Short mmCIF file of the C-alpha atoms (twelve columns), coordinates in Angstrom:
data_MODEL
# 
_entry.id   MODEL 
# 
loop_
_atom_site.group_PDB 
_atom_site.id 
_atom_site.type_symbol 
_atom_site.label_atom_id 
_atom_site.label_alt_id 
_atom_site.label_comp_id 
_atom_site.label_asym_id 
_atom_site.label_seq_id 
_atom_site.Cartn_x 
_atom_site.Cartn_y 
_atom_site.Cartn_z 
_atom_site.pdbx_PDB_model_num 
ATOM 1   C CA . MET A 1   32.561  -17.506 -23.496 1 
ATOM 2   C CA . LYS A 2   29.090  -18.824 -24.350 1 
ATOM 3   C CA . PHE A 3   26.277  -17.981 -21.952 1 
ATOM 4   C CA . GLY A 4   25.755  -21.669 -21.098 1 
ATOM 5   C CA . ASP A 5   29.323  -21.894 -19.813 1 
ATOM 6   C CA . THR A 6   29.043  -18.569 -17.992 1 
ATOM 7   C CA . TYR A 7   25.822  -19.720 -16.316 1 
ATOM 8   C CA . THR A 8   27.376  -23.061 -15.295 1 
ATOM 9   C CA . GLU A 9   30.305  -21.172 -13.747 1 
ATOM 10  C CA . PHE A 10  27.841  -18.921 -11.898 1 
ATOM 11  C CA . LEU A 11  25.944  -21.932 -10.500 1 
ATOM 12  C CA . HIS A 12  29.199  -23.475 -9.310  1 
ATOM 13  C CA . LYS A 13  30.104  -20.267 -7.448  1 
ATOM 14  C CA . GLU A 14  26.612  -20.152 -5.921  1 
ATOM 15  C CA . GLN A 15  27.003  -23.675 -4.543  1 
ATOM 16  C CA . VAL A 16  30.393  -22.829 -3.046  1 
ATOM 17  C CA . ARG A 17  29.513  -19.555 -1.348  1 
ATOM 18  C CA . GLU A 18  25.887  -20.129 -0.266  1 
ATOM 19  C CA . SER A 19  24.974  -22.366 2.671   1 
ATOM 20  C CA . GLU A 20  21.238  -22.358 1.831   1 
ATOM 21  C CA . LYS A 21  20.074  -23.987 -1.390  1 
ATOM 22  C CA . CYS A 22  18.504  -21.514 -3.826  1 
ATOM 23  C CA . SER A 23  16.381  -22.219 -6.885  1 
ATOM 24  C CA . HIS A 24  17.746  -21.611 -10.360 1 
ATOM 25  C CA . VAL A 25  16.852  -22.158 -14.014 1 
ATOM 26  C CA . GLU A 26  17.758  -25.631 -15.302 1 
ATOM 27  C CA . TYR A 27  19.235  -23.989 -18.390 1 
ATOM 28  C CA . LYS A 28  21.188  -26.952 -19.828 1 
ATOM 29  C CA . ARG A 29  18.392  -29.462 -19.260 1 
ATOM 30  C CA . LEU A 30  15.802  -27.212 -20.934 1 
ATOM 31  C CA . LYS A 31  18.190  -26.637 -23.807 1 
ATOM 32  C CA . LYS A 32  18.437  -30.414 -24.298 1 
ATOM 33  C CA . VAL A 33  14.632  -30.559 -24.556 1 
ATOM 34  C CA . LEU A 34  14.791  -27.949 -27.332 1 
ATOM 35  C CA . LYS A 35  17.567  -29.836 -29.124 1 
ATOM 36  C CA . THR A 36  15.287  -32.876 -29.245 1 
ATOM 37  C CA . CYS A 37  12.594  -30.693 -30.807 1 
ATOM 38  C CA . GLN A 38  15.064  -29.184 -33.255 1 
ATOM 39  C CA . SER A 39  16.284  -32.585 -34.443 1 
ATOM 40  C CA . CYS A 40  12.650  -33.606 -34.850 1 
ATOM 41  C CA . LYS A 41  11.928  -30.547 -36.971 1 
ATOM 42  C CA . THR A 42  14.969  -31.229 -39.159 1 
ATOM 43  C CA . LEU A 43  13.804  -34.813 -39.610 1 
ATOM 44  C CA . GLN A 44  10.386  -33.618 -40.734 1 
ATOM 45  C CA . GLU A 45  11.818  -31.229 -43.301 1 
ATOM 46  C CA . ALA A 46  14.267  -33.838 -44.689 1 
ATOM 47  C CA . SER A 47  11.805  -36.708 -44.923 1 
ATOM 48  C CA . THR A 48  10.681  -37.809 -48.343 1 
ATOM 49  C CA . ALA A 49  7.313   -39.173 -49.337 1 
ATOM 50  C CA . ASP A 50  8.492   -42.715 -48.603 1 
ATOM 51  C CA . GLN A 51  9.734   -41.724 -45.124 1 
ATOM 52  C CA . GLN A 52  6.692   -39.709 -44.050 1 
ATOM 53  C CA . GLU A 53  4.954   -42.607 -42.320 1 
ATOM 54  C CA . VAL A 54  8.077   -43.516 -40.323 1 
ATOM 55  C CA . ALA A 55  8.767   -39.880 -39.412 1 
ATOM 56  C CA . ALA A 56  5.161   -39.388 -38.278 1 
ATOM 57  C CA . ASN A 57  5.460   -42.320 -35.867 1 
ATOM 58  C CA . GLN A 58  8.693   -40.942 -34.457 1 
ATOM 59  C CA . ASN A 59  7.238   -37.458 -34.065 1 
ATOM 60  C CA . LYS A 60  4.298   -38.597 -31.965 1 
ATOM 61  C CA . GLN A 61  6.570   -38.476 -28.940 1 
ATOM 62  C CA . LEU A 62  8.556   -35.459 -30.129 1 
ATOM 63  C CA . CYS A 63  7.890   -32.072 -31.665 1 
ATOM 64  C CA . GLN A 64  5.075   -30.949 -33.935 1 
ATOM 65  C CA . CYS A 65  6.587   -27.472 -34.468 1 
ATOM 66  C CA . GLN A 66  4.112   -24.847 -33.247 1 
ATOM 67  C CA . SER A 67  2.046   -27.464 -31.368 1 
ATOM 68  C CA . CYS A 68  4.404   -29.501 -29.210 1 
ATOM 69  C CA . PRO A 69  2.613   -31.153 -26.259 1 
ATOM 70  C CA . ALA A 70  5.518   -33.450 -25.403 1 
ATOM 71  C CA . CYS A 71  8.143   -30.745 -24.869 1 
ATOM 72  C CA . ASP A 72  5.663   -28.039 -23.731 1 
ATOM 73  C CA . GLN A 73  4.733   -30.129 -20.703 1 
ATOM 74  C CA . ALA A 74  8.399   -30.665 -19.831 1 
ATOM 75  C CA . PHE A 75  9.320   -27.086 -20.739 1 
ATOM 76  C CA . PHE A 76  6.741   -24.505 -19.649 1 
ATOM 77  C CA . THR A 77  5.437   -26.318 -16.561 1 
ATOM 78  C CA . GLU A 78  8.956   -26.808 -15.281 1 
ATOM 79  C CA . LEU A 79  10.056  -23.278 -16.188 1 
ATOM 80  C CA . LEU A 80  7.048   -21.671 -14.497 1 
ATOM 81  C CA . LYS A 81  7.794   -23.534 -11.257 1 
ATOM 82  C CA . GLU A 82  11.467  -22.552 -11.447 1 
ATOM 83  C CA . VAL A 83  10.645  -18.869 -12.037 1 
ATOM 84  C CA . SER A 84  8.172   -18.839 -9.126  1 
ATOM 85  C CA . ASP A 85  10.737  -20.446 -6.808  1 
ATOM 86  C CA . ILE A 86  13.468  -18.005 -7.905  1 
ATOM 87  C CA . ALA A 87  11.187  -14.987 -7.354  1 
ATOM 88  C CA . LEU A 88  10.270  -16.223 -3.857  1 
ATOM 89  C CA . CYS A 89  13.873  -17.060 -2.948  1 
ATOM 90  C CA . PHE A 90  15.082  -13.667 -4.212  1 
ATOM 91  C CA . SER A 91  12.453  -11.677 -2.306  1 
ATOM 92  C CA . LEU A 92  13.169  -13.528 0.958   1 
ATOM 93  C CA . ARG A 93  16.929  -13.063 0.660   1 
ATOM 94  C CA . VAL A 94  16.640  -9.358  -0.191  1 
ATOM 95  C CA . ARG A 95  14.133  -8.788  2.614   1 
ATOM 96  C CA . HIS A 96  16.511  -10.365 5.126   1 
ATOM 97  C CA . LEU A 97  19.468  -8.278  3.911   1 
ATOM 98  C CA . LEU A 98  17.594  -4.960  3.871   1 
ATOM 99  C CA . HIS A 99  16.055  -5.620  7.279   1 
ATOM 100 C CA . LEU A 100 19.571  -5.488  8.721   1 
ATOM 101 C CA . HIS A 101 20.315  -2.201  6.944   1 
ATOM 102 C CA . VAL A 102 17.135  -0.298  7.824   1 
ATOM 103 C CA . ALA A 103 16.585  -1.752  11.306  1 
ATOM 104 C CA . THR A 104 15.143  0.583   13.939  1 
ATOM 105 C CA . GLY A 105 14.942  0.797   17.723  1 
ATOM 106 C CA . MET A 106 16.803  -1.683  19.900  1 
ATOM 107 C CA . GLN A 107 17.710  -3.888  16.945  1 
ATOM 108 C CA . ARG A 108 19.451  -0.945  15.261  1 
ATOM 109 C CA . TYR A 109 21.361  -0.211  18.485  1 
ATOM 110 C CA . LEU A 110 22.534  -3.845  18.739  1 
ATOM 111 C CA . LEU A 111 23.618  -3.862  15.098  1 
ATOM 112 C CA . ARG A 112 25.593  -0.626  15.599  1 
ATOM 113 C CA . LEU A 113 27.247  -2.162  18.652  1 
ATOM 114 C CA . ARG A 114 28.134  -5.259  16.654  1 
ATOM 115 C CA . GLN A 115 29.741  -3.117  13.926  1 
ATOM 116 C CA . CYS A 116 32.291  -1.956  16.497  1 
ATOM 117 C CA . PHE A 117 33.695  -5.498  16.470  1 
ATOM 118 C CA . MET A 118 32.805  -6.783  12.973  1 
ATOM 119 C CA . ASN A 119 32.929  -5.272  9.468   1 
ATOM 120 C CA . ASP A 120 29.272  -5.920  8.676   1 
ATOM 121 C CA . GLN A 121 29.078  -3.274  5.937   1 
ATOM 122 C CA . HIS A 122 31.592  -5.085  3.723   1 
ATOM 123 C CA . ALA A 123 29.628  -8.326  4.191   1 
ATOM 124 C CA . MET A 124 26.370  -6.537  3.280   1 
ATOM 125 C CA . VAL A 125 27.923  -5.049  0.135   1 
ATOM 126 C CA . GLU A 126 29.121  -8.487  -0.954  1 
ATOM 127 C CA . LYS A 127 25.711  -10.028 -0.179  1 
ATOM 128 C CA . GLY A 128 23.980  -7.335  -2.217  1 
ATOM 129 C CA . ARG A 129 26.352  -7.920  -5.153  1 
ATOM 130 C CA . MET A 130 25.640  -11.657 -5.023  1 
ATOM 131 C CA . LEU A 131 21.868  -11.079 -5.030  1 
ATOM 132 C CA . ILE A 132 22.084  -8.773  -8.052  1 
ATOM 133 C CA . GLU A 133 24.140  -11.428 -9.826  1 
ATOM 134 C CA . TYR A 134 21.647  -14.124 -8.795  1 
ATOM 135 C CA . VAL A 135 18.589  -12.376 -10.189 1 
ATOM 136 C CA . THR A 136 20.203  -10.992 -13.355 1 
ATOM 137 C CA . MET A 137 21.838  -14.280 -14.373 1 
ATOM 138 C CA . ASN A 138 18.576  -16.200 -13.911 1 
ATOM 139 C CA . ALA A 139 16.609  -13.495 -15.746 1 
ATOM 140 C CA . ILE A 140 19.012  -13.659 -18.710 1 
ATOM 141 C CA . ALA A 141 18.814  -17.474 -18.716 1 
ATOM 142 C CA . ILE A 142 14.992  -17.281 -18.870 1 
ATOM 143 C CA . ARG A 143 15.072  -14.697 -21.667 1 
ATOM 144 C CA . LYS A 144 17.541  -16.737 -23.755 1 
ATOM 145 C CA . ILE A 145 15.770  -20.067 -23.325 1 
ATOM 146 C CA . LEU A 146 12.391  -18.546 -24.310 1 
ATOM 147 C CA . LYS A 147 13.959  -16.899 -27.348 1 
ATOM 148 C CA . LYS A 148 15.472  -20.276 -28.296 1 
ATOM 149 C CA . TYR A 149 12.069  -21.947 -27.886 1 
ATOM 150 C CA . ASP A 150 10.371  -19.518 -30.289 1 
ATOM 151 C CA . LYS A 151 13.193  -19.928 -32.803 1 
ATOM 152 C CA . VAL A 152 13.021  -23.744 -32.752 1 
ATOM 153 C CA . HIS A 153 9.220   -23.887 -32.973 1 
ATOM 154 C CA . SER A 154 8.652   -20.791 -35.155 1 
ATOM 155 C CA . SER A 155 6.068   -19.766 -32.554 1 
ATOM 156 C CA . GLN A 156 5.105   -16.946 -30.205 1 
ATOM 157 C CA . ASN A 157 4.707   -19.207 -27.151 1 
ATOM 158 C CA . GLY A 158 7.851   -17.803 -25.514 1 
ATOM 159 C CA . LYS A 159 6.435   -14.269 -25.708 1 
ATOM 160 C CA . ILE A 160 3.095   -15.526 -24.373 1 
ATOM 161 C CA . PHE A 161 4.934   -17.102 -21.443 1 
ATOM 162 C CA . LYS A 162 6.609   -13.737 -20.706 1 
ATOM 163 C CA . SER A 163 3.164   -12.135 -20.574 1 
ATOM 164 C CA . LYS A 164 2.048   -14.878 -18.191 1 
ATOM 165 C CA . MET A 165 5.001   -14.134 -15.896 1 
ATOM 166 C CA . ARG A 166 4.019   -10.450 -15.832 1 
ATOM 167 C CA . ALA A 167 0.383   -11.357 -15.112 1 
ATOM 168 C CA . GLU A 168 1.435   -13.577 -12.187 1 
ATOM 169 C CA . HIS A 169 3.913   -10.943 -10.914 1 
ATOM 170 C CA . ILE A 170 6.939   -13.239 -11.054 1 
ATOM 171 C CA . GLU A 171 8.968   -11.498 -13.771 1 
ATOM 172 C CA . LEU A 172 12.339  -11.159 -12.050 1 
ATOM 173 C CA . LEU A 173 13.501  -7.860  -13.560 1 
ATOM 174 C CA . GLN A 174 10.206  -6.152  -12.631 1 
ATOM 175 C CA . SER A 175 10.360  -7.129  -8.968  1 
ATOM 176 C CA . PRO A 176 10.081  -4.198  -6.509  1 
ATOM 177 C CA . TRP A 177 12.744  -5.995  -4.457  1 
ATOM 178 C CA . LEU A 178 15.199  -5.430  -7.308  1 
ATOM 179 C CA . ILE A 179 14.506  -1.679  -7.133  1 
ATOM 180 C CA . GLU A 180 15.025  -1.850  -3.368  1 
ATOM 181 C CA . LEU A 181 18.291  -3.720  -3.892  1 
ATOM 182 C CA . GLY A 182 19.424  -1.055  -6.367  1 
ATOM 183 C CA . ALA A 183 18.606  1.717   -3.889  1 
ATOM 184 C CA . PHE A 184 20.446  -0.238  -1.191  1 
ATOM 185 C CA . SER A 185 23.506  -0.504  -3.426  1 
ATOM 186 C CA . LEU A 186 23.460  3.227   -4.199  1 
ATOM 187 C CA . ASN A 187 22.956  4.104   -0.530  1 
ATOM 188 C CA . LEU A 188 25.940  2.009   0.557   1 
ATOM 189 C CA . HIS A 189 28.367  2.932   -2.195  1 
ATOM 190 C CA . GLY A 190 27.558  6.607   -2.508  1 
ATOM 191 C CA . LEU A 191 28.741  6.638   -6.104  1 
ATOM 192 C CA . ASP A 192 26.536  4.974   -8.732  1 
ATOM 193 C CA . GLY A 193 27.359  1.321   -9.125  1 
ATOM 194 C CA . GLU A 194 30.777  1.541   -7.481  1 
ATOM 195 C CA . GLY A 195 32.173  -1.859  -6.547  1 
ATOM 196 C CA . LEU A 196 29.817  -3.927  -8.712  1 
ATOM 197 C CA . ASN A 197 31.519  -5.993  -11.401 1 
ATOM 198 C CA . GLU A 198 30.389  -6.472  -14.995 1 
ATOM 199 C CA . LEU A 199 28.839  -9.868  -14.336 1 
ATOM 200 C CA . SER A 200 26.393  -8.652  -11.712 1 
ATOM 201 C CA . GLY A 201 25.479  -5.506  -13.610 1 
ATOM 202 C CA . HIS A 202 25.258  -2.105  -11.978 1 
ATOM 203 C CA . PHE A 203 22.738  0.495   -10.903 1 
ATOM 204 C CA . SER A 204 22.698  4.226   -11.412 1 
ATOM 205 C CA . CYS A 205 20.030  6.862   -10.812 1 
ATOM 206 C CA . ASP A 206 19.034  10.232  -12.211 1 
ATOM 207 C CA . LEU A 207 16.514  11.772  -9.856  1 
ATOM 208 C CA . ASP A 208 16.572  15.158  -11.621 1 
ATOM 209 C CA . ALA A 209 15.536  13.687  -14.974 1 
ATOM 210 C CA . THR A 210 11.991  13.740  -16.330 1 
ATOM 211 C CA . PRO A 211 10.896  11.186  -15.325 1 
ATOM 212 C CA . PRO A 212 13.256  10.335  -12.438 1 
ATOM 213 C CA . ILE A 213 14.713  6.860   -12.954 1 
ATOM 214 C CA . ILE A 214 16.858  4.101   -11.505 1 
ATOM 215 C CA . THR A 215 18.761  2.248   -14.234 1 
ATOM 216 C CA . LEU A 216 20.136  -1.301  -14.185 1 
ATOM 217 C CA . ILE A 217 22.724  -2.313  -16.802 1 
ATOM 218 C CA . LEU A 218 22.774  -6.092  -17.287 1 
ATOM 219 C CA . PRO A 219 25.820  -8.145  -18.327 1 
ATOM 220 C CA . ASP A 220 24.696  -8.467  -21.984 1 
ATOM 221 C CA . SER A 221 24.200  -4.668  -22.271 1 
ATOM 222 C CA . LEU A 222 20.450  -4.891  -21.718 1 
ATOM 223 C CA . LYS A 223 19.258  -1.776  -19.896 1 
ATOM 224 C CA . MET A 224 16.318  -1.703  -17.498 1 
ATOM 225 C CA . GLU A 225 14.878  1.660   -16.413 1 
ATOM 226 C CA . TYR A 226 12.527  1.997   -13.440 1 
ATOM 227 C CA . ASP A 227 10.320  5.076   -13.435 1 
ATOM 228 C CA . LEU A 228 10.054  6.661   -9.972  1 
ATOM 229 C CA . THR A 229 7.056   8.847   -10.820 1 
ATOM 230 C CA . CYS A 230 3.856   8.321   -8.859  1 
ATOM 231 C CA . ALA A 231 0.980   7.854   -11.327 1 
ATOM 232 C CA . VAL A 232 -1.471  9.609   -8.973  1 
ATOM 233 C CA . CYS A 233 0.273   12.871  -8.032  1 
ATOM 234 C CA . LEU A 234 2.725   12.782  -10.997 1 
ATOM 235 C CA . GLU A 235 5.612   13.683  -8.662  1 
ATOM 236 C CA . THR A 236 8.662   11.683  -7.637  1 
ATOM 237 C CA . VAL A 237 7.425   9.011   -5.232  1 
ATOM 238 C CA . PHE A 238 7.650   9.862   -1.530  1 
ATOM 239 C CA . ASN A 239 7.508   7.252   1.244   1 
ATOM 240 C CA . PRO A 240 6.904   4.788   -1.614  1 
ATOM 241 C CA . TYR A 241 4.933   1.556   -1.638  1 
ATOM 242 C CA . ALA A 242 4.942   -1.052  -4.413  1 
ATOM 243 C CA . LEU A 243 1.647   -2.904  -4.799  1 
ATOM 244 C CA . SER A 244 1.778   -6.633  -5.557  1 
ATOM 245 C CA . CYS A 245 1.012   -5.839  -9.224  1 
ATOM 246 C CA . GLY A 246 4.378   -4.021  -9.298  1 
ATOM 247 C CA . HIS A 247 3.163   -0.426  -9.618  1 
ATOM 248 C CA . LEU A 248 4.810   2.212   -7.439  1 
ATOM 249 C CA . PHE A 249 3.003   4.982   -5.505  1 
ATOM 250 C CA . CYS A 250 3.512   7.454   -2.711  1 
ATOM 251 C CA . LYS A 251 2.070   6.119   0.538   1 
ATOM 252 C CA . SER A 252 -0.449  8.974   0.730   1 
ATOM 253 C CA . CYS A 253 -1.510  8.449   -2.907  1 
ATOM 254 C CA . ALA A 254 -1.907  4.692   -2.460  1 
ATOM 255 C CA . CYS A 255 -4.012  5.262   0.649   1 
ATOM 256 C CA . SER A 256 -6.135  7.852   -1.143  1 
ATOM 257 C CA . ALA A 257 -6.736  5.481   -4.072  1 
ATOM 258 C CA . ALA A 258 -7.738  2.709   -1.643  1 
ATOM 259 C CA . SER A 259 -9.976  5.054   0.418   1 
ATOM 260 C CA . VAL A 260 -8.078  4.560   3.691   1 
ATOM 261 C CA . PHE A 261 -6.352  7.034   6.006   1 
ATOM 262 C CA . ILE A 262 -2.590  7.520   5.663   1 
ATOM 263 C CA . PHE A 263 -1.970  6.477   9.285   1 
ATOM 264 C CA . GLN A 264 -3.816  3.207   8.584   1 
ATOM 265 C CA . GLY A 265 -1.493  2.377   5.686   1 
ATOM 266 C CA . PRO A 266 -2.161  0.755   2.278   1 
ATOM 267 C CA . LYS A 267 -2.297  -2.752  3.743   1 
ATOM 268 C CA . SER A 268 -5.518  -1.871  5.565   1 
ATOM 269 C CA . ALA A 269 -7.317  -1.419  2.226   1 
ATOM 270 C CA . ALA A 270 -10.357 -3.537  1.375   1 
ATOM 271 C CA . LEU A 271 -9.724  -6.754  -0.545  1 
ATOM 272 C CA . ASP A 272 -11.580 -5.414  -3.572  1 
ATOM 273 C CA . ALA A 273 -9.551  -2.168  -3.713  1 
ATOM 274 C CA . LYS A 274 -7.959  -1.788  -7.159  1 
ATOM 275 C CA . CYS A 275 -4.634  -0.502  -8.430  1 
ATOM 276 C CA . PRO A 276 -5.132  2.987   -9.955  1 
ATOM 277 C CA . ILE A 277 -3.121  1.962   -13.055 1 
ATOM 278 C CA . CYS A 278 -3.930  -1.658  -13.992 1 
ATOM 279 C CA . ARG A 279 -7.232  -1.879  -12.037 1 
ATOM 280 C CA . GLU A 280 -6.252  -5.260  -10.553 1 
ATOM 281 C CA . ALA A 281 -8.019  -6.004  -7.258  1 
ATOM 282 C CA . GLY A 282 -6.441  -7.405  -4.088  1 
ATOM 283 C CA . VAL A 283 -3.022  -5.830  -4.640  1 
ATOM 284 C CA . TYR A 284 -2.764  -3.859  -1.382  1 
ATOM 285 C CA . ALA A 285 -2.492  -6.689  1.158   1 
ATOM 286 C CA . LYS A 286 1.067   -7.596  0.113   1 
ATOM 287 C CA . ALA A 287 2.270   -4.077  -0.669  1 
ATOM 288 C CA . VAL A 288 6.025   -3.571  -0.155  1 
ATOM 289 C CA . HIS A 289 7.204   -0.519  1.800   1 
ATOM 290 C CA . MET A 290 10.234  0.707   -0.182  1 
ATOM 291 C CA . LEU A 291 12.389  1.870   2.720   1 
ATOM 292 C CA . GLU A 292 15.713  1.835   0.852   1 
ATOM 293 C CA . LEU A 293 14.254  3.857   -2.016  1 
ATOM 294 C CA . ASP A 294 12.845  6.358   0.471   1 
ATOM 295 C CA . LEU A 295 16.291  6.613   2.104   1 
ATOM 296 C CA . LEU A 296 17.893  7.208   -1.314  1 
ATOM 297 C CA . LEU A 297 15.462  10.071  -1.996  1 
ATOM 298 C CA . LYS A 298 16.050  11.470  1.482   1 
ATOM 299 C CA . ILE A 299 19.824  11.558  0.878   1 
ATOM 300 C CA . ARG A 300 19.831  12.817  -2.719  1 
ATOM 301 C CA . CYS A 301 16.732  15.047  -2.810  1 
ATOM 302 C CA . LYS A 302 16.888  16.599  0.659   1 
ATOM 303 C CA . ASP A 303 14.754  19.696  0.019   1 
ATOM 304 C CA . TYR A 304 12.087  17.792  -1.912  1 
ATOM 305 C CA . TRP A 305 11.975  15.002  0.689   1 
ATOM 306 C CA . LYS A 306 11.682  17.491  3.566   1 
ATOM 307 C CA . GLU A 307 8.891   19.371  1.812   1 
ATOM 308 C CA . ARG A 308 6.914   16.195  1.152   1 
ATOM 309 C CA . TYR A 309 7.557   14.939  4.706   1 
ATOM 310 C CA . THR A 310 6.162   18.152  6.209   1 
ATOM 311 C CA . ALA A 311 3.096   18.004  3.950   1 
ATOM 312 C CA . GLU A 312 2.431   14.357  4.754   1 
ATOM 313 C CA . ARG A 313 2.753   14.899  8.504   1 
ATOM 314 C CA . ALA A 314 0.265   17.773  8.307   1 
ATOM 315 C CA . GLU A 315 -2.169  15.604  6.322   1 
ATOM 316 C CA . ILE A 316 -1.812  12.728  8.810   1 
ATOM 317 C CA . LEU A 317 -2.633  15.042  11.720  1 
ATOM 318 C CA . LYS A 318 -5.640  16.404  9.843   1 
ATOM 319 C CA . GLN A 319 -6.935  12.921  8.998   1 
ATOM 320 C CA . SER A 320 -6.312  11.679  12.550  1 
ATOM 321 C CA . LYS A 321 -8.348  14.541  13.964  1 
ATOM 322 C CA . GLU A 322 -11.194 13.861  11.525  1 
ATOM 323 C CA . PHE A 323 -11.103 10.147  12.355  1 
ATOM 324 C CA . TRP A 324 -11.227 10.576  16.135  1 
ATOM 325 C CA . ASP A 325 -13.845 13.342  15.913  1 
ATOM 326 C CA . LEU A 326 -15.978 10.899  13.930  1 
ATOM 327 C CA . GLN A 327 -15.371 8.136   16.481  1 
ATOM 328 C CA . ALA A 328 -16.351 10.469  19.339  1 
ATOM 329 C CA . LYS A 329 -19.492 11.491  17.470  1 
ATOM 330 C CA . TYR A 330 -20.613 7.892   17.037  1 
ATOM 331 C CA . ALA A 331 -19.745 7.149   20.698  1 
ATOM 332 C CA . VAL A 332 -22.080 9.942   21.867  1 
ATOM 333 C CA . TYR A 333 -24.968 8.614   19.784  1 
# 
């Protein structure tokens, strides 16, 4: 089955099973835009000297190969909006799902009580599977349509657009929420990728490897590997945070890089604080606390997690004492 048909079938299933309307790539419509460009290009190549004037008039509204204002406006502007909407929709849906799984306090008690009467875990597994399918299918659609664009226009604009998505932190397969969803899947299933079908892809992890990784296998055999090494301490991340630029750090390392105390958290960093890797400023305010990933490490690397937990607690107590001693000193003066 061609991908266009597979994607249409996926969209139909999404409409049936989802009450809320979610954004998606207008794959067939964008493909029609490219077909118009392709027919234009063929016309240009086939035109003779006598037909050049007629072809030029027709091409004013169509494609000029590498420079194609008519289809670029309909193509890249539309695609950028769609990708942004998909990234936002995906993050909100994953956040809502994981909030139920890692709830604390009274909310956790109420959820446990509810599980006595309803099979919530099965519903959460199915929701997680649907979200993996949602993001992977849209990511593949984006990749294929950009590849088609470059082929039709003999250009590098598709690759440039990919770089733009990375710069604006909306590349779907690099989202920290996808790593969280993978950790959630592994935490629920116990065995790597159990229960996930071929269409939605599957996750696995090797935390003893160098570097430790979470792997996502996509439906078309594309493999994504997510490195779980903190770039500051060069150890497996502990109590991890993902900055809005996408880079992953231990909480203590992120706080150290931002010059804030651990108990204050990365989000208390100054607006001009920069990522230790890419040096982008303003990436701490929307940092994502990777609770599912931390739970995965706690379950599968018990000794390492306990050792890091003890060390972090000791450092927090030390920093708290220094902070309040400093506050008392200023209060006296």
